[in-house]
């Protein structure tokens, strides 16, 4: 996703203008609107009476401030961080701020990617100026409204905590000024605050969405019921036993007539049982007898893939970054190593689901989507409507990690297909088994690296070959992100390494397996950081240097990265004595514009790896909400550690061998290390925090295990 | 007819006796606070209390709760311990996506009802069945300790001074 970010040169294709809209219920409503006459602006549906137009901000007569959050909330905290940006410039009372998730609409497009989406750890970064501008514009209008009411100069008024204060002490709350403010023109030039004046940004702020998540009242996509969508049915789908197989024929005789079952529907990718409840639908689904055409399906075997990937890795592939690897001949010491990482399922806690209601000239969807624009467009195609005739409501999601950002919109189009055929509103529910077996995995990769150091301990050459599937090829993102046969996400983290490595060559073999793959929290960095950072440890050892010092020696051009590394080392007590049987390992990696370094303390307990403590340092630019940043680093470490210790999806003759949390185990509370997060103070614009904590953990643990046992583990998940 | 109570309300139902309690709550009663995560008693997202004991609703057929008392996340805040736990969850800013948290809170409340001041090992044991893919485990642990100590009576806002360095 970083590459998508980098190769989109002009963030906003069309200029956006702030606009105040007549509020059906009174108050001040501020949104961005696109200049009239273009297609996207025309796509905006007119607001229905008594509903609110798609605005970023509403200030009601009671003074409450509602921010529509254009990104998906799936744990990363945007329902708090984006309102913080607005509230900072608005100078409002934080206790009166509410957050809602915005539906799909053109004005909610990502300011860098040009479509509404959540990914690449970019929600705060792309909203940084936009959301503060919204708050500042509203504040200016409120001040003007007060000034003209008091017949004073607006420049002599100030604002504090949701109140405009006049030159002689006049006071009026935003709520009662909102109607008058709404009638004023939106200011065209807006000055944003200096960082030194921030009162909300930078302050550890508890989550706005938390109260609804501790009493069961928060509504996730899976929680859509009859109350919201009358006559709602539930569908459970039988998917093919191997990827790409097709339904030949099916026998629903055991299903028809089951209590509650209303429809059995063949879809493009299986057979759906529709019923009045989940349990009826699932019971029916499990009784379906389907004859599959296995011919077009993938017969992939993990064991064979391993073998063929390792063979491919012996010779260079398509060169992604050329270098003179002959220089390695002059190396004093070389290290040659092969690495292997498996397919991984995202396994978000909330299984995939999507609710759809199709009417003759409209379609309404309720889904926790990371890709609103893509999903809206894909749904429109299926029902034969224009995208703007598809109303997509964004529901909060129970995790996603990339799975809810699918260029193929697989789980959304399936739901639309079923609802269209059933002619009743349908909620599709994936069981956990459907999820684990459902594909769109982090691809399996093999890396082979040959690198060497000279007598002074400097790297002299690096020959790196990567083997694995492309995430991007065959998707709409291909023109942007696949160049000269190189999928940027396959090599990110290697070709752009910050280490000072002369004579470095990276090449790529892009494979085909028939197993659908997708981005998974931190995308290519999930495997490239593991390889780069364990190699750096091996080379440090070959050079007879301390792993931290060796890295620093090769970070001369990147003081910011060196600084984060030093911070993690110092805070962890790097170099100090540890109890017997405990060792430390370090790793540092930059992804999505953020640098994260981690020191892991590891021991072996009854032959099992125990990660006791992780000290992390992060430089993500200006820290908008330190509470969220530390939460996201903890979360990213837990996610990466799950994969490093347990995660693998394997295939036998095309059949996925895992199905649920017993054979696809994930981290549990007793495995969770103590984690300390140290945030580098920075004035740089904020970058992302959702993903960058994941890449360093696997190599940090591998390096600690190496320090502990002298044995180097180069395959994930670790087997000791 | 199976008779039982849910959050103090008496119910009787002729829904098939092998229907898991989870889906009865979610689909028949439209009480969606109790979550589905695995359906195999592996993740704890569906944790409720049956006669005060934590149980996985996904693997509890209606037939098993005849004559029993079911308590769900929707009413756990009306018990003193449940309320304390929820307050601690807010003061420790535990939730991320929040999907597992109904189950975490139900397990934590059951733990504290039995053991006033649980040790780390007792927390590990009681919470072992509750998966959190967002990795909120450390904050779950500290919230349980905060709830046990009753410290949430005065929830203090985190101070500005910790802005540059947030410790988990
Ligand atoms: S849904 Fe019941 S334990 Fe997972
Ligand atoms: S908070 Fe997301 S799974 Fe626990």
PDB file of C-alpha atoms in Angstrom, chain A residues 212-487:
ATOM      1  CA  UNK A 212     -20.889   1.219  23.310  1.00  0.00           C
ATOM      2  CA  UNK A 213     -18.383  -1.623  23.109  1.00  0.00           C
ATOM      3  CA  UNK A 214     -18.548  -2.604  26.778  1.00  0.00           C
ATOM      4  CA  UNK A 215     -22.299  -3.091  27.125  1.00  0.00           C
ATOM      5  CA  UNK A 216     -23.158  -4.877  23.889  1.00  0.00           C
ATOM      6  CA  UNK A 217     -24.876  -1.883  22.332  1.00  0.00           C
ATOM      7  CA  UNK A 218     -22.361  -1.220  19.526  1.00  0.00           C
ATOM      8  CA  UNK A 219     -23.704  -2.507  16.236  1.00  0.00           C
ATOM      9  CA  UNK A 220     -21.238  -4.381  14.097  1.00  0.00           C
ATOM     10  CA  UNK A 221     -22.114  -5.564  10.600  1.00  0.00           C
ATOM     11  CA  UNK A 222     -23.060  -8.964  11.985  1.00  0.00           C
ATOM     12  CA  UNK A 223     -25.520  -7.266  14.346  1.00  0.00           C
ATOM     13  CA  UNK A 224     -27.862  -6.016  11.629  1.00  0.00           C
ATOM     14  CA  UNK A 225     -31.278  -7.424  12.506  1.00  0.00           C
ATOM     15  CA  UNK A 226     -34.926  -7.124  11.517  1.00  0.00           C
ATOM     16  CA  UNK A 227     -35.098  -3.984  13.623  1.00  0.00           C
ATOM     17  CA  UNK A 228     -32.883  -2.169  11.130  1.00  0.00           C
ATOM     18  CA  UNK A 229     -33.808  -4.112   7.993  1.00  0.00           C
ATOM     19  CA  UNK A 230     -37.349  -5.497   8.114  1.00  0.00           C
ATOM     20  CA  UNK A 231     -37.861  -9.039   6.825  1.00  0.00           C
ATOM     21  CA  UNK A 232     -34.133  -9.736   7.066  1.00  0.00           C
ATOM     22  CA  UNK A 233     -33.021 -13.250   6.142  1.00  0.00           C
ATOM     23  CA  UNK A 234     -29.695 -14.924   6.805  1.00  0.00           C
ATOM     24  CA  UNK A 235     -27.654 -16.785   4.191  1.00  0.00           C
ATOM     25  CA  UNK A 236     -24.856 -19.271   4.762  1.00  0.00           C
ATOM     26  CA  UNK A 237     -22.939 -20.348   1.686  1.00  0.00           C
ATOM     27  CA  UNK A 238     -21.247 -23.603   0.821  1.00  0.00           C
ATOM     28  CA  UNK A 239     -18.013 -22.649  -0.941  1.00  0.00           C
ATOM     29  CA  UNK A 240     -16.025 -24.997  -3.179  1.00  0.00           C
ATOM     30  CA  UNK A 241     -13.715 -27.507  -1.495  1.00  0.00           C
ATOM     31  CA  UNK A 242     -10.806 -26.186  -3.562  1.00  0.00           C
ATOM     32  CA  UNK A 243     -10.241 -22.707  -4.930  1.00  0.00           C
ATOM     33  CA  UNK A 244     -11.662 -22.231  -8.427  1.00  0.00           C
ATOM     34  CA  UNK A 245     -13.909 -25.313  -8.494  1.00  0.00           C
ATOM     35  CA  UNK A 246     -17.417 -24.787  -9.856  1.00  0.00           C
ATOM     36  CA  UNK A 247     -20.834 -26.123  -8.951  1.00  0.00           C
ATOM     37  CA  UNK A 248     -21.800 -28.888 -11.389  1.00  0.00           C
ATOM     38  CA  UNK A 249     -25.131 -29.695  -9.823  1.00  0.00           C
ATOM     39  CA  UNK A 250     -26.552 -29.777  -6.320  1.00  0.00           C
ATOM     40  CA  UNK A 251     -29.197 -31.656  -4.412  1.00  0.00           C
ATOM     41  CA  UNK A 252     -31.150 -29.625  -1.880  1.00  0.00           C
ATOM     42  CA  UNK A 253     -33.744 -32.262  -1.107  1.00  0.00           C
ATOM     43  CA  UNK A 254     -32.586 -32.553   2.511  1.00  0.00           C
ATOM     44  CA  UNK A 255     -32.625 -28.781   2.844  1.00  0.00           C
ATOM     45  CA  UNK A 256     -35.925 -27.782   1.285  1.00  0.00           C
ATOM     46  CA  UNK A 257     -38.639 -27.930   3.858  1.00  0.00           C
ATOM     47  CA  UNK A 258     -36.327 -27.508   6.848  1.00  0.00           C
ATOM     48  CA  UNK A 259     -37.993 -25.180   9.329  1.00  0.00           C
ATOM     49  CA  UNK A 260     -37.021 -21.608   8.566  1.00  0.00           C
ATOM     50  CA  UNK A 261     -35.281 -22.290   5.253  1.00  0.00           C
ATOM     51  CA  UNK A 262     -36.690 -20.128   2.474  1.00  0.00           C
ATOM     52  CA  UNK A 263     -34.331 -20.376  -0.507  1.00  0.00           C
ATOM     53  CA  UNK A 264     -31.468 -22.404  -1.889  1.00  0.00           C
ATOM     54  CA  UNK A 265     -29.536 -20.340  -4.434  1.00  0.00           C
ATOM     55  CA  UNK A 266     -26.622 -21.182  -6.644  1.00  0.00           C
ATOM     56  CA  UNK A 267     -24.060 -18.368  -6.744  1.00  0.00           C
ATOM     57  CA  UNK A 268     -20.910 -17.767  -8.766  1.00  0.00           C
ATOM     58  CA  UNK A 269     -18.871 -19.335  -5.993  1.00  0.00           C
ATOM     59  CA  UNK A 270     -21.102 -21.918  -4.333  1.00  0.00           C
ATOM     60  CA  UNK A 271     -24.587 -22.624  -3.107  1.00  0.00           C
ATOM     61  CA  UNK A 272     -26.376 -20.434  -0.552  1.00  0.00           C
ATOM     62  CA  UNK A 273     -29.039 -21.505   1.905  1.00  0.00           C
ATOM     63  CA  UNK A 274     -31.283 -18.622   2.925  1.00  0.00           C
ATOM     64  CA  UNK A 275     -33.363 -18.872   6.075  1.00  0.00           C
ATOM     65  CA  UNK A 276     -35.080 -16.841   8.747  1.00  0.00           C
ATOM     66  CA  UNK A 277     -32.196 -17.390  11.173  1.00  0.00           C
ATOM     67  CA  UNK A 278     -28.506 -18.200  11.112  1.00  0.00           C
ATOM     68  CA  UNK A 279     -28.965 -21.573  12.722  1.00  0.00           C
ATOM     69  CA  UNK A 280     -31.540 -22.698  10.187  1.00  0.00           C
ATOM     70  CA  UNK A 281     -29.373 -21.464   7.310  1.00  0.00           C
ATOM     71  CA  UNK A 282     -26.285 -23.167   8.648  1.00  0.00           C
ATOM     72  CA  UNK A 283     -28.103 -26.406   9.380  1.00  0.00           C
ATOM     73  CA  UNK A 284     -29.389 -26.339   5.799  1.00  0.00           C
ATOM     74  CA  UNK A 285     -26.001 -25.483   4.366  1.00  0.00           C
ATOM     75  CA  UNK A 286     -24.437 -28.470   6.117  1.00  0.00           C
ATOM     76  CA  UNK A 287     -27.043 -30.794   4.549  1.00  0.00           C
ATOM     77  CA  UNK A 288     -26.452 -29.632   0.974  1.00  0.00           C
ATOM     78  CA  UNK A 289     -25.089 -32.188  -1.431  1.00  0.00           C
ATOM     79  CA  UNK A 290     -23.075 -30.519  -4.161  1.00  0.00           C
ATOM     80  CA  UNK A 291     -21.289 -32.113  -7.051  1.00  0.00           C
ATOM     81  CA  UNK A 292     -18.309 -29.940  -7.935  1.00  0.00           C
ATOM     82  CA  UNK A 293     -16.401 -29.525 -11.135  1.00  0.00           C
ATOM     83  CA  UNK A 294     -12.909 -29.721  -9.690  1.00  0.00           C
ATOM     84  CA  UNK A 295     -11.223 -29.405 -13.070  1.00  0.00           C
ATOM     85  CA  UNK A 296     -10.643 -25.616 -13.043  1.00  0.00           C
ATOM     86  CA  UNK A 297      -9.664 -25.675  -9.363  1.00  0.00           C
ATOM     87  CA  UNK A 298      -6.266 -25.268  -7.730  1.00  0.00           C
ATOM     88  CA  UNK A 299      -4.635 -28.529  -6.612  1.00  0.00           C
ATOM     89  CA  UNK A 300      -1.877 -26.705  -4.735  1.00  0.00           C
ATOM     90  CA  UNK A 301       0.128 -28.679  -2.200  1.00  0.00           C
ATOM     91  CA  UNK A 302       2.126 -26.786   0.381  1.00  0.00           C
ATOM     92  CA  UNK A 303       4.892 -29.376   0.334  1.00  0.00           C
ATOM     93  CA  UNK A 304       5.263 -29.068  -3.447  1.00  0.00           C
ATOM     94  CA  UNK A 305       5.138 -25.302  -3.329  1.00  0.00           C
ATOM     95  CA  UNK A 306       7.937 -25.260  -0.772  1.00  0.00           C
ATOM     96  CA  UNK A 307      10.063 -27.428  -3.000  1.00  0.00           C
ATOM     97  CA  UNK A 308       9.422 -25.483  -6.187  1.00  0.00           C
ATOM     98  CA  UNK A 309       9.830 -22.092  -4.481  1.00  0.00           C
ATOM     99  CA  UNK A 310      13.163 -23.178  -3.033  1.00  0.00           C
ATOM    100  CA  UNK A 311      14.300 -24.367  -6.450  1.00  0.00           C
ATOM    101  CA  UNK A 312      13.285 -21.103  -8.066  1.00  0.00           C
ATOM    102  CA  UNK A 313      15.145 -19.179  -5.399  1.00  0.00           C
ATOM    103  CA  UNK A 314      18.432 -20.720  -6.525  1.00  0.00           C
ATOM    104  CA  UNK A 315      18.531 -18.487  -9.597  1.00  0.00           C
ATOM    105  CA  UNK A 316      17.719 -14.806  -9.995  1.00  0.00           C
ATOM    106  CA  UNK A 317      14.270 -13.775 -11.143  1.00  0.00           C
ATOM    107  CA  UNK A 318      13.105 -10.522 -12.706  1.00  0.00           C
ATOM    108  CA  UNK A 319      15.458  -7.881 -11.437  1.00  0.00           C
ATOM    109  CA  UNK A 320      13.694  -5.355  -9.236  1.00  0.00           C
ATOM    110  CA  UNK A 321      16.854  -3.522  -8.282  1.00  0.00           C
ATOM    111  CA  UNK A 322      20.114  -4.202 -10.072  1.00  0.00           C
ATOM    112  CA  UNK A 323      23.463  -4.422  -8.340  1.00  0.00           C
ATOM    113  CA  UNK A 324      26.923  -5.814  -8.930  1.00  0.00           C
ATOM    114  CA  UNK A 325      26.790  -8.980  -6.874  1.00  0.00           C
ATOM    115  CA  UNK A 326      30.254 -10.006  -8.092  1.00  0.00           C
ATOM    116  CA  UNK A 327      31.443  -7.661  -5.380  1.00  0.00           C
ATOM    117  CA  UNK A 328      30.574 -10.411  -2.931  1.00  0.00           C
ATOM    118  CA  UNK A 329      33.642 -12.317  -4.072  1.00  0.00           C
ATOM    119  CA  UNK A 330      35.765  -9.820  -2.208  1.00  0.00           C
ATOM    120  CA  UNK A 331      33.836 -10.268   1.044  1.00  0.00           C
ATOM    121  CA  UNK A 332      35.752 -11.374   4.103  1.00  0.00           C
ATOM    122  CA  UNK A 333      32.721 -13.333   5.284  1.00  0.00           C
ATOM    123  CA  UNK A 334      29.451 -14.218   3.644  1.00  0.00           C
ATOM    124  CA  UNK A 335      26.134 -15.519   4.893  1.00  0.00           C
ATOM    125  CA  UNK A 336      23.803 -17.467   2.627  1.00  0.00           C
ATOM    126  CA  UNK A 337      20.374 -18.254   3.920  1.00  0.00           C
ATOM    127  CA  UNK A 338      16.890 -19.273   2.832  1.00  0.00           C
ATOM    128  CA  UNK A 339      13.718 -18.132   4.498  1.00  0.00           C
ATOM    129  CA  UNK A 340      10.188 -19.393   4.258  1.00  0.00           C
ATOM    130  CA  UNK A 341       6.874 -17.922   5.363  1.00  0.00           C
ATOM    131  CA  UNK A 342       3.452 -19.561   4.945  1.00  0.00           C
ATOM    132  CA  UNK A 343       0.032 -18.524   3.759  1.00  0.00           C
ATOM    133  CA  UNK A 344      -1.784 -16.666   6.551  1.00  0.00           C
ATOM    134  CA  UNK A 345      -5.466 -16.053   7.155  1.00  0.00           C
ATOM    135  CA  UNK A 346      -6.503 -12.698   8.619  1.00  0.00           C
ATOM    136  CA  UNK A 347      -9.033 -14.295  10.954  1.00  0.00           C
ATOM    137  CA  UNK A 348     -10.625 -11.057  12.148  1.00  0.00           C
ATOM    138  CA  UNK A 349     -12.632 -11.659  15.307  1.00  0.00           C
ATOM    139  CA  UNK A 350     -15.867 -10.736  13.572  1.00  0.00           C
ATOM    140  CA  UNK A 351     -16.338 -13.195  10.706  1.00  0.00           C
ATOM    141  CA  UNK A 352     -17.148 -11.698   7.309  1.00  0.00           C
ATOM    142  CA  UNK A 353     -20.731 -10.701   6.731  1.00  0.00           C
ATOM    143  CA  UNK A 354     -22.700  -8.349   4.530  1.00  0.00           C
ATOM    144  CA  UNK A 355     -26.336  -7.260   4.548  1.00  0.00           C
ATOM    145  CA  UNK A 356     -28.055  -6.316   1.300  1.00  0.00           C
ATOM    146  CA  UNK A 357     -31.519  -5.133   0.338  1.00  0.00           C
ATOM    147  CA  UNK A 358     -32.200  -4.901  -3.401  1.00  0.00           C
ATOM    148  CA  UNK A 359     -35.112  -2.892  -4.768  1.00  0.00           C
ATOM    149  CA  UNK A 360     -35.929  -2.271  -8.454  1.00  0.00           C
ATOM    150  CA  UNK A 361     -34.109   1.046  -8.594  1.00  0.00           C
ATOM    151  CA  UNK A 362     -31.909   0.954  -5.539  1.00  0.00           C
ATOM    152  CA  UNK A 363     -29.717  -1.256  -3.464  1.00  0.00           C
ATOM    153  CA  UNK A 364     -28.750  -0.745   0.148  1.00  0.00           C
ATOM    154  CA  UNK A 365     -25.790  -2.405   1.815  1.00  0.00           C
ATOM    155  CA  UNK A 366     -24.643  -2.567   5.437  1.00  0.00           C
ATOM    156  CA  UNK A 367     -21.063  -3.724   5.706  1.00  0.00           C
ATOM    157  CA  UNK A 368     -17.868  -3.185   7.646  1.00  0.00           C
ATOM    158  CA  UNK A 369     -15.833  -2.418   4.560  1.00  0.00           C
ATOM    159  CA  UNK A 370     -12.325  -1.046   4.158  1.00  0.00           C
ATOM    160  CA  UNK A 371     -13.101  -0.441   0.484  1.00  0.00           C
ATOM    161  CA  UNK A 372     -16.424   1.415   0.282  1.00  0.00           C
ATOM    162  CA  UNK A 373     -15.949   2.824  -3.213  1.00  0.00           C
ATOM    163  CA  UNK A 374     -14.793  -0.468  -4.718  1.00  0.00           C
ATOM    164  CA  UNK A 375     -17.555  -2.453  -3.025  1.00  0.00           C
ATOM    165  CA  UNK A 376     -20.219   0.062  -4.005  1.00  0.00           C
ATOM    166  CA  UNK A 377     -19.109  -0.108  -7.645  1.00  0.00           C
ATOM    167  CA  UNK A 378     -18.959  -3.908  -7.659  1.00  0.00           C
ATOM    168  CA  UNK A 379     -22.434  -4.159  -6.154  1.00  0.00           C
ATOM    169  CA  UNK A 380     -23.805  -1.698  -8.704  1.00  0.00           C
ATOM    170  CA  UNK A 381     -22.587  -3.886 -11.549  1.00  0.00           C
ATOM    171  CA  UNK A 382     -24.383  -6.913 -10.197  1.00  0.00           C
ATOM    172  CA  UNK A 383     -27.717  -5.211  -9.763  1.00  0.00           C
ATOM    173  CA  UNK A 384     -27.380  -3.174 -12.956  1.00  0.00           C
ATOM    174  CA  UNK A 385     -27.526   0.212 -11.248  1.00  0.00           C
ATOM    175  CA  UNK A 386     -25.220   3.193 -11.105  1.00  0.00           C
ATOM    176  CA  UNK A 387     -22.850   3.279  -8.116  1.00  0.00           C
ATOM    177  CA  UNK A 388     -24.688   6.273  -6.675  1.00  0.00           C
ATOM    178  CA  UNK A 389     -27.897   4.232  -6.619  1.00  0.00           C
ATOM    179  CA  UNK A 390     -26.190   1.853  -4.215  1.00  0.00           C
ATOM    180  CA  UNK A 391     -26.323   3.122  -0.671  1.00  0.00           C
ATOM    181  CA  UNK A 392     -23.481   1.602   1.282  1.00  0.00           C
ATOM    182  CA  UNK A 393     -23.666   2.090   5.053  1.00  0.00           C
ATOM    183  CA  UNK A 394     -20.367   1.584   6.813  1.00  0.00           C
ATOM    184  CA  UNK A 395     -20.748  -0.577   9.924  1.00  0.00           C
ATOM    185  CA  UNK A 396     -18.053  -0.822  12.581  1.00  0.00           C
ATOM    186  CA  UNK A 397     -16.047  -3.966  12.020  1.00  0.00           C
ATOM    187  CA  UNK A 398     -14.585  -6.503  14.410  1.00  0.00           C
ATOM    188  CA  UNK A 399     -11.120  -6.338  12.882  1.00  0.00           C
ATOM    189  CA  UNK A 400     -10.181  -6.704   9.262  1.00  0.00           C
ATOM    190  CA  UNK A 401      -6.402  -6.531   8.858  1.00  0.00           C
ATOM    191  CA  UNK A 402      -6.789  -6.166   5.089  1.00  0.00           C
ATOM    192  CA  UNK A 403      -9.410  -8.857   4.556  1.00  0.00           C
ATOM    193  CA  UNK A 404     -12.180  -6.277   4.283  1.00  0.00           C
ATOM    194  CA  UNK A 405     -10.237  -4.434   1.549  1.00  0.00           C
ATOM    195  CA  UNK A 406     -10.606  -6.841  -1.314  1.00  0.00           C
ATOM    196  CA  UNK A 407     -10.205  -5.553  -4.882  1.00  0.00           C
ATOM    197  CA  UNK A 408     -12.564  -8.372  -5.946  1.00  0.00           C
ATOM    198  CA  UNK A 409     -15.195  -7.418  -3.309  1.00  0.00           C
ATOM    199  CA  UNK A 410     -15.751 -11.177  -2.941  1.00  0.00           C
ATOM    200  CA  UNK A 411     -17.921 -11.252   0.156  1.00  0.00           C
ATOM    201  CA  UNK A 412     -19.898  -8.167  -0.856  1.00  0.00           C
ATOM    202  CA  UNK A 413     -20.801  -9.291  -4.377  1.00  0.00           C
ATOM    203  CA  UNK A 414     -21.759 -12.712  -3.047  1.00  0.00           C
ATOM    204  CA  UNK A 415     -24.261 -11.080  -0.685  1.00  0.00           C
ATOM    205  CA  UNK A 416     -25.645  -8.859  -3.442  1.00  0.00           C
ATOM    206  CA  UNK A 417     -26.026 -11.845  -5.744  1.00  0.00           C
ATOM    207  CA  UNK A 418     -27.984 -13.755  -3.105  1.00  0.00           C
ATOM    208  CA  UNK A 419     -30.224 -10.844  -2.090  1.00  0.00           C
ATOM    209  CA  UNK A 420     -30.978 -10.129  -5.735  1.00  0.00           C
ATOM    210  CA  UNK A 421     -31.967 -13.721  -6.417  1.00  0.00           C
ATOM    211  CA  UNK A 422     -33.844 -14.217  -3.140  1.00  0.00           C
ATOM    212  CA  UNK A 423     -35.802 -10.973  -3.541  1.00  0.00           C
ATOM    213  CA  UNK A 424     -35.684 -10.468   0.203  1.00  0.00           C
ATOM    214  CA  UNK A 425     -33.117  -8.592   2.293  1.00  0.00           C
ATOM    215  CA  UNK A 426     -30.286 -10.967   3.136  1.00  0.00           C
ATOM    216  CA  UNK A 427     -27.395 -10.963   5.574  1.00  0.00           C
ATOM    217  CA  UNK A 428     -24.643 -13.372   4.604  1.00  0.00           C
ATOM    218  CA  UNK A 429     -22.705 -14.812   7.527  1.00  0.00           C
ATOM    219  CA  UNK A 430     -19.395 -16.594   7.125  1.00  0.00           C
ATOM    220  CA  UNK A 431     -18.676 -19.185   9.751  1.00  0.00           C
ATOM    221  CA  UNK A 432     -15.178 -19.247  11.181  1.00  0.00           C
ATOM    222  CA  UNK A 433     -14.507 -22.272   9.007  1.00  0.00           C
ATOM    223  CA  UNK A 434     -15.619 -20.348   5.920  1.00  0.00           C
ATOM    224  CA  UNK A 435     -13.238 -17.588   6.965  1.00  0.00           C
ATOM    225  CA  UNK A 436     -10.145 -19.726   7.591  1.00  0.00           C
ATOM    226  CA  UNK A 437     -10.743 -21.818   4.477  1.00  0.00           C
ATOM    227  CA  UNK A 438     -11.877 -18.878   2.361  1.00  0.00           C
ATOM    228  CA  UNK A 439      -8.582 -17.800   0.805  1.00  0.00           C
ATOM    229  CA  UNK A 440      -7.310 -14.269   0.237  1.00  0.00           C
ATOM    230  CA  UNK A 441      -4.313 -15.144   2.362  1.00  0.00           C
ATOM    231  CA  UNK A 442      -1.032 -13.421   2.923  1.00  0.00           C
ATOM    232  CA  UNK A 443       0.960 -15.222   0.227  1.00  0.00           C
ATOM    233  CA  UNK A 444       3.562 -17.849   0.972  1.00  0.00           C
ATOM    234  CA  UNK A 445       7.113 -16.680   0.169  1.00  0.00           C
ATOM    235  CA  UNK A 446      10.627 -18.036  -0.001  1.00  0.00           C
ATOM    236  CA  UNK A 447      13.614 -15.701   0.122  1.00  0.00           C
ATOM    237  CA  UNK A 448      17.220 -16.555  -0.591  1.00  0.00           C
ATOM    238  CA  UNK A 449      19.913 -14.102   0.403  1.00  0.00           C
ATOM    239  CA  UNK A 450      23.645 -14.147  -0.062  1.00  0.00           C
ATOM    240  CA  UNK A 451      25.354 -11.218   1.618  1.00  0.00           C
ATOM    241  CA  UNK A 452      28.839 -10.434   2.839  1.00  0.00           C
ATOM    242  CA  UNK A 453      30.900  -8.109   4.995  1.00  0.00           C
ATOM    243  CA  UNK A 454      34.454  -6.892   4.627  1.00  0.00           C
ATOM    244  CA  UNK A 455      37.193  -7.078   7.222  1.00  0.00           C
ATOM    245  CA  UNK A 456      36.039  -3.819   8.778  1.00  0.00           C
ATOM    246  CA  UNK A 457      32.529  -5.141   9.283  1.00  0.00           C
ATOM    247  CA  UNK A 458      30.879  -3.215   6.469  1.00  0.00           C
ATOM    248  CA  UNK A 459      28.422  -4.870   4.114  1.00  0.00           C
ATOM    249  CA  UNK A 460      29.971  -5.154   0.635  1.00  0.00           C
ATOM    250  CA  UNK A 461      27.255  -6.914  -1.340  1.00  0.00           C
ATOM    251  CA  UNK A 462      23.784  -8.392  -1.078  1.00  0.00           C
ATOM    252  CA  UNK A 463      22.100 -10.758  -3.520  1.00  0.00           C
ATOM    253  CA  UNK A 464      18.428 -11.229  -2.703  1.00  0.00           C
ATOM    254  CA  UNK A 465      15.880 -13.402  -4.479  1.00  0.00           C
ATOM    255  CA  UNK A 466      12.191 -13.460  -3.552  1.00  0.00           C
ATOM    256  CA  UNK A 467       9.688 -16.098  -4.674  1.00  0.00           C
ATOM    257  CA  UNK A 468       5.945 -15.771  -4.219  1.00  0.00           C
ATOM    258  CA  UNK A 469       2.598 -14.681  -5.567  1.00  0.00           C
ATOM    259  CA  UNK A 470       1.668 -11.156  -6.500  1.00  0.00           C
ATOM    260  CA  UNK A 471      -1.094  -9.590  -4.436  1.00  0.00           C
ATOM    261  CA  UNK A 472      -1.792  -6.904  -7.005  1.00  0.00           C
ATOM    262  CA  UNK A 473      -1.604  -8.636 -10.394  1.00  0.00           C
ATOM    263  CA  UNK A 474      -4.998  -9.139 -11.909  1.00  0.00           C
ATOM    264  CA  UNK A 475      -6.615  -6.425  -9.808  1.00  0.00           C
ATOM    265  CA  UNK A 476      -7.592  -2.873 -10.727  1.00  0.00           C
ATOM    266  CA  UNK A 477      -4.464  -1.689  -8.906  1.00  0.00           C
ATOM    267  CA  UNK A 478      -2.115  -3.477 -11.286  1.00  0.00           C
ATOM    268  CA  UNK A 479      -1.353  -0.511 -13.584  1.00  0.00           C
ATOM    269  CA  UNK A 480      -0.341   1.558 -10.578  1.00  0.00           C
ATOM    270  CA  UNK A 481       1.540  -0.967  -8.505  1.00  0.00           C
ATOM    271  CA  UNK A 482       3.020  -3.552 -10.830  1.00  0.00           C
ATOM    272  CA  UNK A 483       5.836  -2.144 -12.941  1.00  0.00           C
ATOM    273  CA  UNK A 484       8.027  -4.194 -15.265  1.00  0.00           C
ATOM    274  CA  UNK A 485       6.745  -7.434 -13.818  1.00  0.00           C
ATOM    275  CA  UNK A 486       7.497  -6.351 -10.261  1.00  0.00           C
ATOM    276  CA  UNK A 487       4.652  -6.106  -7.793  1.00  0.00           C
TER     277      UNK A 487
END
